[in-house]
XYZ file of C-alpha atoms in Angstrom:
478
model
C -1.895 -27.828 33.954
C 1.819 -27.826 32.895
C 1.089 -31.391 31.956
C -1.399 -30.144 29.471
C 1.244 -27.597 28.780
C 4.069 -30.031 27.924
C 1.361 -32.139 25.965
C 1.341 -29.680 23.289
C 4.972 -29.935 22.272
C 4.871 -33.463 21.886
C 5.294 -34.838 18.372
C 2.265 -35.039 16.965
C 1.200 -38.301 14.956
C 2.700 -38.595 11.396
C 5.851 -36.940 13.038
C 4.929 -33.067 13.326
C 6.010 -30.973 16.058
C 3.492 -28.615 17.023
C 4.222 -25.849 19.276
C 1.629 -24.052 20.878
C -0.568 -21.542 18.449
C 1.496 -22.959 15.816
C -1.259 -24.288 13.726
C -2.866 -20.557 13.123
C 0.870 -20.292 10.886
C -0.011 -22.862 8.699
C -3.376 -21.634 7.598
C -4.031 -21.178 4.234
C -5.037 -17.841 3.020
C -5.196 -16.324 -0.656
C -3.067 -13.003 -0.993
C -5.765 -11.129 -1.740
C -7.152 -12.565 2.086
C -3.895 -12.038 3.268
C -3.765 -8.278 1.816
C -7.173 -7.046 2.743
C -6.143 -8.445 6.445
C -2.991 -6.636 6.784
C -4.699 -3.082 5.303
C -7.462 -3.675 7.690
C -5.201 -3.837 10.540
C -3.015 -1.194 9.719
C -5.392 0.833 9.381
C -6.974 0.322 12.640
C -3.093 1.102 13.908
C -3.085 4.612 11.757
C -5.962 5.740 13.756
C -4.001 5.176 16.777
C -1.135 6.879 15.623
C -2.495 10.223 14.116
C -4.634 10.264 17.645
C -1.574 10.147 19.738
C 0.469 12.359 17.410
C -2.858 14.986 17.818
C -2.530 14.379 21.730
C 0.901 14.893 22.057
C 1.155 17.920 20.055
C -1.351 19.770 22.170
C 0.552 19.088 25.185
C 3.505 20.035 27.261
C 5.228 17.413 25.175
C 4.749 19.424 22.113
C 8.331 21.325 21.994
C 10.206 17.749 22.939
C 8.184 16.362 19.935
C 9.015 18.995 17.711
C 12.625 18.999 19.037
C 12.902 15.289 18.578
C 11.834 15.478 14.653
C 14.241 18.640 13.990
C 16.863 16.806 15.472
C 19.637 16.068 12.708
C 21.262 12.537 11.446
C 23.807 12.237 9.801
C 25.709 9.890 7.987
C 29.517 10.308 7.188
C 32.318 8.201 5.432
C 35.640 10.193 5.403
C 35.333 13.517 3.670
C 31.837 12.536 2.429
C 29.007 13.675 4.777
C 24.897 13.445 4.834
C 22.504 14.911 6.960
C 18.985 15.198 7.373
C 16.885 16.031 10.004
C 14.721 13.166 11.657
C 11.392 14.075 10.232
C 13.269 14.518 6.628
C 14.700 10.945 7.232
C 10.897 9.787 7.729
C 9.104 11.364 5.062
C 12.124 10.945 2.575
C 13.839 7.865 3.984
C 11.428 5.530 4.852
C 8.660 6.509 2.982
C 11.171 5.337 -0.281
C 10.045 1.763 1.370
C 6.491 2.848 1.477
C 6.397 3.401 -2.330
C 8.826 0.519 -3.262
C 5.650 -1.573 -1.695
C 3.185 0.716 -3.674
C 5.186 0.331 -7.234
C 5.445 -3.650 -6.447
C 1.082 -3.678 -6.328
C 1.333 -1.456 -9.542
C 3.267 -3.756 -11.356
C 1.477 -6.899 -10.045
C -2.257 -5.406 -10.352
C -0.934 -4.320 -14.227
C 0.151 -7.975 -15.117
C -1.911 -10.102 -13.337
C -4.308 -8.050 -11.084
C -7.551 -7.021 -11.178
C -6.569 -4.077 -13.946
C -4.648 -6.761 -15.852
C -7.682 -6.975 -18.523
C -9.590 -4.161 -19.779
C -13.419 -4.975 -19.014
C -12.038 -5.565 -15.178
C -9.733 -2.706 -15.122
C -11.989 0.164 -17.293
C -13.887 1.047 -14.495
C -11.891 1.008 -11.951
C -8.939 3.143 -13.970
C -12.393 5.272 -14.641
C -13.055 6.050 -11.159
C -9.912 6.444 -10.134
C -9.411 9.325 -12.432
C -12.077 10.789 -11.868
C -11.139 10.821 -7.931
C -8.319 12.430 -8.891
C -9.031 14.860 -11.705
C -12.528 16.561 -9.574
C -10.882 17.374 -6.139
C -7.976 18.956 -7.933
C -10.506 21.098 -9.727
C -12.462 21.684 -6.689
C -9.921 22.409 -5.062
C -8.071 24.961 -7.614
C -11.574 26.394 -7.001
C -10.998 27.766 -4.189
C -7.293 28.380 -4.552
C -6.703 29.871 -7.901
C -3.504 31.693 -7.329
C -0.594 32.298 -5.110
C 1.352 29.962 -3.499
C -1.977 27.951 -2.202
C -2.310 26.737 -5.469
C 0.598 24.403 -4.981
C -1.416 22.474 -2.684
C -3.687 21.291 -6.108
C -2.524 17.482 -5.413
C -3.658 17.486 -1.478
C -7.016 15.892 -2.548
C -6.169 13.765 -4.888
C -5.272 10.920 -3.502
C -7.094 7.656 -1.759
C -5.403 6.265 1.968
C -5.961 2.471 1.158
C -5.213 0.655 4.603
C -7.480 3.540 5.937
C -10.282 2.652 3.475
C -9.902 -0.926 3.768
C -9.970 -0.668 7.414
C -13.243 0.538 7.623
C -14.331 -1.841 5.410
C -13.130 -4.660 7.806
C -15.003 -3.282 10.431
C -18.391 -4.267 8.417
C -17.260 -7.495 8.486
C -18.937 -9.605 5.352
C -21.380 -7.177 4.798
C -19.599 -5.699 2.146
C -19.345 -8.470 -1.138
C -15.464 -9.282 -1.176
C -16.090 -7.882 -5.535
C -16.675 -4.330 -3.916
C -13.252 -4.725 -1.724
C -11.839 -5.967 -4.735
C -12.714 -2.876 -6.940
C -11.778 -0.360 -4.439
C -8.298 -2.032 -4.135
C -7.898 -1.984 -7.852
C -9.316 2.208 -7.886
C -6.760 2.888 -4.657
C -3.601 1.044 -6.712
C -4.822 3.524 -9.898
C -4.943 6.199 -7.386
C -1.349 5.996 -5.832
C -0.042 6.246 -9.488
C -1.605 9.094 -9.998
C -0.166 10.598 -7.010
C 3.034 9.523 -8.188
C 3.252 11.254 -11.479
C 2.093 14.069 -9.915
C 4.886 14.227 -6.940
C 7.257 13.549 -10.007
C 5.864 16.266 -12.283
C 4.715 18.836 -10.245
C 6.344 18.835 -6.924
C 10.190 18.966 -7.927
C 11.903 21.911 -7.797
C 15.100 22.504 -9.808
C 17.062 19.471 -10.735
C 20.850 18.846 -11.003
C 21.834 18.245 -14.469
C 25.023 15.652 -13.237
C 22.874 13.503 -10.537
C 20.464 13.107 -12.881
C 22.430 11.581 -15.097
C 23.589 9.277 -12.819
C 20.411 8.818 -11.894
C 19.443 7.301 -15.607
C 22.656 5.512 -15.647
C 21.650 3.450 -12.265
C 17.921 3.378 -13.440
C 19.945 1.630 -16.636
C 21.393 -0.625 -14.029
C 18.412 -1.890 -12.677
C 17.069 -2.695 -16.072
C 20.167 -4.648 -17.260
C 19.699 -6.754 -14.067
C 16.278 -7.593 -14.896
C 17.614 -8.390 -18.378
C 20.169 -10.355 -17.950
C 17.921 -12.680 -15.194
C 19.223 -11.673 -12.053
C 16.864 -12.515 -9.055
C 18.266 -12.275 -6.003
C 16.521 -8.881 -4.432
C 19.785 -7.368 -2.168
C 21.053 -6.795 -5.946
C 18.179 -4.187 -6.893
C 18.067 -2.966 -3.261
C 21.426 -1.666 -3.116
C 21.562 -0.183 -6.537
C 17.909 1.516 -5.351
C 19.598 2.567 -2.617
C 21.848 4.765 -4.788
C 19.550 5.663 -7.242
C 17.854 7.340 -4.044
C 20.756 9.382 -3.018
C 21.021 10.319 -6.546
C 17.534 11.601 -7.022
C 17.961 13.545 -3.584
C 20.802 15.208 -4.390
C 18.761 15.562 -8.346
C 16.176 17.524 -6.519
C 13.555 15.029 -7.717
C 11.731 13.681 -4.445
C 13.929 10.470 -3.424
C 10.718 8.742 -2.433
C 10.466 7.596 -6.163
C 13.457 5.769 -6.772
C 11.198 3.327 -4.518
C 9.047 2.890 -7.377
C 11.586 2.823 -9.894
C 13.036 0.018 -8.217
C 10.078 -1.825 -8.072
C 9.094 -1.577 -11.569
C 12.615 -2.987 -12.460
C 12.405 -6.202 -10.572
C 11.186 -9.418 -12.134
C 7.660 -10.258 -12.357
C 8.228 -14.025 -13.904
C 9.586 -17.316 -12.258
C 11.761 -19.439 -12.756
C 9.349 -22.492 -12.566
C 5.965 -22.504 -13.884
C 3.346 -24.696 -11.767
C 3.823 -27.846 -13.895
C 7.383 -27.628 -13.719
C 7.309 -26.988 -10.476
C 5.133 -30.034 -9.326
C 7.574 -32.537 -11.448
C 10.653 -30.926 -9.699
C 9.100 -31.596 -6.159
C 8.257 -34.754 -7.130
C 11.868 -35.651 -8.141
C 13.063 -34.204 -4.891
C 10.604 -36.057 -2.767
C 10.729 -39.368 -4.321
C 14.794 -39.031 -3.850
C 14.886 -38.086 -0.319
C 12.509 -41.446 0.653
C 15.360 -43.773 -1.379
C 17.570 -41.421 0.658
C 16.027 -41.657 4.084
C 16.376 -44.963 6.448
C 15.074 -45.420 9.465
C 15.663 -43.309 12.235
C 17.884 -41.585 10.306
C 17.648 -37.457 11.408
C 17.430 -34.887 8.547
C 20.431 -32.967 10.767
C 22.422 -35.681 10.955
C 21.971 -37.073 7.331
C 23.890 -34.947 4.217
C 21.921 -36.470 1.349
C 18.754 -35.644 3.269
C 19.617 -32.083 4.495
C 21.250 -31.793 0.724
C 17.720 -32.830 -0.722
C 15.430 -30.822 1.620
C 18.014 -27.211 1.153
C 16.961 -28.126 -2.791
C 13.460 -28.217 -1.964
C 13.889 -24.998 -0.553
C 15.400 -23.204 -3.366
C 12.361 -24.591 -5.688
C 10.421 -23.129 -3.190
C 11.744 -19.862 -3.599
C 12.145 -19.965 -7.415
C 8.356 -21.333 -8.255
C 7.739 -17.662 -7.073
C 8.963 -14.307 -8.435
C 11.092 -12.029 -7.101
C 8.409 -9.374 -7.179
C 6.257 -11.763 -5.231
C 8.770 -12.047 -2.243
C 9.619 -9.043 -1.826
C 6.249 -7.571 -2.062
C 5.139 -10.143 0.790
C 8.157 -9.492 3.038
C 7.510 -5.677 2.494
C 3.882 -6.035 3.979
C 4.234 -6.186 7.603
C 6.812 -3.623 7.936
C 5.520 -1.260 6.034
C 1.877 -1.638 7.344
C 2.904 -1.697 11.006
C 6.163 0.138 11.190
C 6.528 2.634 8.097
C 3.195 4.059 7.714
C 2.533 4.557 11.507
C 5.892 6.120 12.378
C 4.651 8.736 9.322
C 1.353 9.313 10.869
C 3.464 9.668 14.653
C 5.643 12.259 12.651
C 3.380 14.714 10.532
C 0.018 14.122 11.639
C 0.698 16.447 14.965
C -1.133 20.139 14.755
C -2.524 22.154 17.051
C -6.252 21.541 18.006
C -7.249 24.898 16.995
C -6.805 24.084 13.560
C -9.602 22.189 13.584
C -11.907 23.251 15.953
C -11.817 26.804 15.805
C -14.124 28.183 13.215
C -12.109 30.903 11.957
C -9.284 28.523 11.512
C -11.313 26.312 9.522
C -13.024 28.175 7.252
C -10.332 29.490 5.237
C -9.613 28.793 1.724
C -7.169 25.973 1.812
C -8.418 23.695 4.488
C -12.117 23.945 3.127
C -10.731 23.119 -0.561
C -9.505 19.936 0.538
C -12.159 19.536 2.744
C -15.100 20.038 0.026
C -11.985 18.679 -2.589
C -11.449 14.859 -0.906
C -15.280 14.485 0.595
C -17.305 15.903 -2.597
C -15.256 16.041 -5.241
C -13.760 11.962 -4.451
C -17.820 11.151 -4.315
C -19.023 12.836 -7.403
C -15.251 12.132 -9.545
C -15.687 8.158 -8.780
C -19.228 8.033 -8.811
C -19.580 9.984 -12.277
C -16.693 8.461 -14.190
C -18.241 5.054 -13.111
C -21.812 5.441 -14.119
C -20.153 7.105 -17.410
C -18.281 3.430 -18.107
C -21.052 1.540 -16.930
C -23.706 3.080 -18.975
C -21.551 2.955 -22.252
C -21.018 -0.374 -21.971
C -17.520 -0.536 -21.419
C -17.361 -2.659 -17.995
C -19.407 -4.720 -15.449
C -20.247 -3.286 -11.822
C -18.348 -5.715 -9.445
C -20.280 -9.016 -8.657
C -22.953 -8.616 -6.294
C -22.955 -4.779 -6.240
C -25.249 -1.944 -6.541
C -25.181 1.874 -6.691
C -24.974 2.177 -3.326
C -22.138 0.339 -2.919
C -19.958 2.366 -5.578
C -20.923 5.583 -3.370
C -20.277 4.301 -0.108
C -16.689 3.065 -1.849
C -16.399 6.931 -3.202
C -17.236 8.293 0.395
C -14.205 6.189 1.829
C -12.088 7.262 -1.206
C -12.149 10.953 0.507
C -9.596 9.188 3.229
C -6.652 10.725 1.972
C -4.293 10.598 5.147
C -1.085 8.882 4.211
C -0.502 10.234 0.416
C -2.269 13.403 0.750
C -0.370 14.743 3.930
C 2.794 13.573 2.204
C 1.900 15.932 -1.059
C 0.930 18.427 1.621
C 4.599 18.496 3.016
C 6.293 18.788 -0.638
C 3.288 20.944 -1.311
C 4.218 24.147 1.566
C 7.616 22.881 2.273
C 8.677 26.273 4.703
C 4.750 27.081 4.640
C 4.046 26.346 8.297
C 0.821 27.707 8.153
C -0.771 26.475 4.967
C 0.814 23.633 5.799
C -1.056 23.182 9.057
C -4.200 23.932 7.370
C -3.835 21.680 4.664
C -3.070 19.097 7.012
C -6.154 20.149 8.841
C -8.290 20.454 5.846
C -7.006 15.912 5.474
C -7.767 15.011 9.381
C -11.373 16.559 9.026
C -12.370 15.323 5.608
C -10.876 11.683 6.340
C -13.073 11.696 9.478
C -15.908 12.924 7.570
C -15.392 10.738 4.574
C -14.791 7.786 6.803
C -18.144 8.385 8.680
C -20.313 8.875 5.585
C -18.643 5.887 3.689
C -19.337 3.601 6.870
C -22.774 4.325 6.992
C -23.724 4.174 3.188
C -22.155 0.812 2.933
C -23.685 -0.529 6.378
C -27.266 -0.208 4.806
C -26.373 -1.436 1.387
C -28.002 -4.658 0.611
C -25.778 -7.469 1.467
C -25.220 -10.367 -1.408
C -27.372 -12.705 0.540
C -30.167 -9.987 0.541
C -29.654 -9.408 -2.933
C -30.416 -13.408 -3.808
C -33.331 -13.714 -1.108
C -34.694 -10.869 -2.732
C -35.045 -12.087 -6.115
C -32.704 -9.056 -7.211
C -30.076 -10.154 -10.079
C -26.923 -8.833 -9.504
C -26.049 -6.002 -10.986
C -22.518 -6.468 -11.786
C -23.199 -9.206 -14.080
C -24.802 -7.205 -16.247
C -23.753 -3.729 -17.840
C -27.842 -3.083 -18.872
C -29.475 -3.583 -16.092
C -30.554 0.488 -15.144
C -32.329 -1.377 -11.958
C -28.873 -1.178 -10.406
C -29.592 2.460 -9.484
């Protein structure tokens, strides 16, 4: 056995090393592949991590949890001080990361994503405001006045690795153009909820950060301007644009975006130049390279291969890296600490009748679970039947609800807006928050089930059906 063991970190023939479970690295997958896996796992971690946040708030554990979050940090350089407390560094601090990820899919899905052109993007954009613009009536329906009211925003928003997760779960019996298209609506949706946490949820503002607020947003610009690529540049002048904002009074969280939008979308190399440059490179380092010469022991060949590796990094954009380096830390580190740190109420709030049924936790209730189903629905049978885009490839009806259903999953955005929402509200708070758990399990469930019997694409062929999103006529398709 440790013969076999040793046998797979031999050099393999044509002079690879190959380490054990190496190979699975080198697989190549699309980014969209790549995406839809890492939202399908992280949401499968969320779940986790609002159920143990649940558990250990409803146990003797409860005041060392709540003591833990309360607890202050600070940060202090001479005279200058800054403190938060622990649950403000989360929600403030490393959600900034969080939406430095979302604002780097904006700006990708608006250039070159699937809202780049308008007979992809019409319906999507369609739905997505629709999502958005019924649950914030429903739910001003039920909370007219008073400081409730604030909570408007609560069901607007769409929990994508939530949504995508149960997706995954079907496996391929959802077409990959429906994945696609809820992607796209979700993307819409977060920038929505962005202008609205911008608008609507700051307080008052201070006149002198905000200026230097502009003057570093300014900054960030001029560096994309003048062709600056290297991403610690933008980082550390989004870094103070964040204090800045935070001390502004406009949520910090959105100098993440800001950033984002700033840094460069373009390479330096297109693919043709590219391809001659690695060809240059290559056919140098074999005039280079003699036999049993070692690439660590050889300067012209390290020299040559370090080159290689810059044209690597320069046939993509800056936008690109970072946006693929910010994945897997903000899927499995960022987003589940937030769900460890806010998703923790008392049972009661859910379970109890008489805690349920009260105006704020059924508004987001009736606000994420109807209103997301007949918003997304509506404004997409709207575009569809005037003509102005396509149902995605392969897709029916039944398909667009089951995708509305699983928009209701608010979790991540809409317990965020709940916290800027009834900031010092503990109890509307706790029933908004209620009012997200319930309608994302409910939403979930329903959206699950309506997509599980929707014909698959095979059945749809076998069947003799034609596929209703290549056509914008076809009134079959419902």
């Amino acid at each position: 056995m440790a013969k076999n063991v040793l046998n797979k970190f031999k050099i393999r023939k044509g002079r690879v090393f190959q380490a054990p479970l190496e190979h699975a690295f080198g697989r190549l997958v699309t980014p969209f592949e790549e995406f839809v896996n890492r939202q399908s796992s992280s949401g499968l971690l969320l779940m986790v991590c609002a159920v143990i946040a649940l558990i250990i708030a409803n146990s003797p554990w409860e005041e060392g949890y709540l003591h833990l979050l309360h607890t202050p940090i600070s940060l202090n350089a001479g005279d200058w001080s800054f403190s938060l407390s622990l649950h403000h560094w989360i929600n403030d601090g490393l959600m900034a990361i969080f939406f430095l990820l979302v604002g780097l899919e904006l700006k990708r899905e608006l250039l070159v994503g699937e809202i780049s052109e308008f007979r992809q993007a019409v319906l999507p954009v369609m739905a997505a405001i629709g999502g958005m613009v019924v649950p914030a009536l429903i739910y001003f329906a039920f909370n007219g006045e008073g400081i409730a009211a604030r909570g408007w925003g609560i069901p607007m928003a769409t929990d994508i690795a939530f949504a995508v997760g149960c997706i995954a779960l079907l496996g391929n019996r959802v077409p990959r153009a429906v994945v696609t298209f809820l992607v796209a609506l979700a993307i819409v949706d977060d920038l929505g909820a962005i202008l609205v946490i911008a608008i609507w949820y700051t307080e008052s503002v201070n006149t002198s950060a905000l200026m230097a607020a502009i003057l570093l947003v300014v900054m960030l610009w001029l560096l994309s301007f003048i062709g600056v690529r290297r991403s610690p540049a933008y980082l550390f002048i989004g870094l103070l644009l964040w204090y800045a904002l935070h001390v502004t009074g406009v949520h910090a969280t959105l100098a993440g975006v800001i950033t984002a939008l700033a840094i460069p979308a373009r390479p330096k190399y297109d693919p043709v130049a590219f391809s001659t440059f690695v060809k240059d490179i290559i056919r140098s380092f074999d005039r280079s390279f003699r036999p049993g010469d070692k690439i660590i022991a050889n300067d012209a060949l390290r020299a040559r291969v370090a080159a290689l590796g810059n044209g690597v990094q320069l046939v993509q954009s800056p936008l690109q890296r970072m946006e693929t380096r910010l994945h897997t830390p903000v899927a499995f580190l960022v987003v589940p600490i937030f769900a460890l740190a806010n998703a923790g109420i008392p049972t009661d709030s859910f379970i109890n009748p008489t805690a349920v049924f009260n105006s704020v936790t059924l508004g987001v209730i009736v606000g994420l679970v109807a209103g997301k189903l007949i918003g997304i629905v509506g404004a997409t049978w709207i575009g569809w039947k005037l003509g102005w885009g396509t149902l995605p490839t392969s897709s029916t009806f039944r398909h667009i609800i089951g995708v509305a259903l699983l928009g209701g999953i608010g979790f991540t955005m809409s317990i965020f807006i709940a916290e800027l929402a009834f900031s010092g509200q503990t109890e509307l708070l706790v029933q908004a928050k209620a009012g997200v758990l319930l309608a994302s399990v409910i939403a979930g469930t329903a959206g699950f089930a309506v997509l599980r019997r929707a014909p698959t694409e095979e059945a749809l062929i076998s069947g003799g059906e034609e596929l209703k999103g290549k056509t914008s006529g076809d009134k079959s398709a419902l």
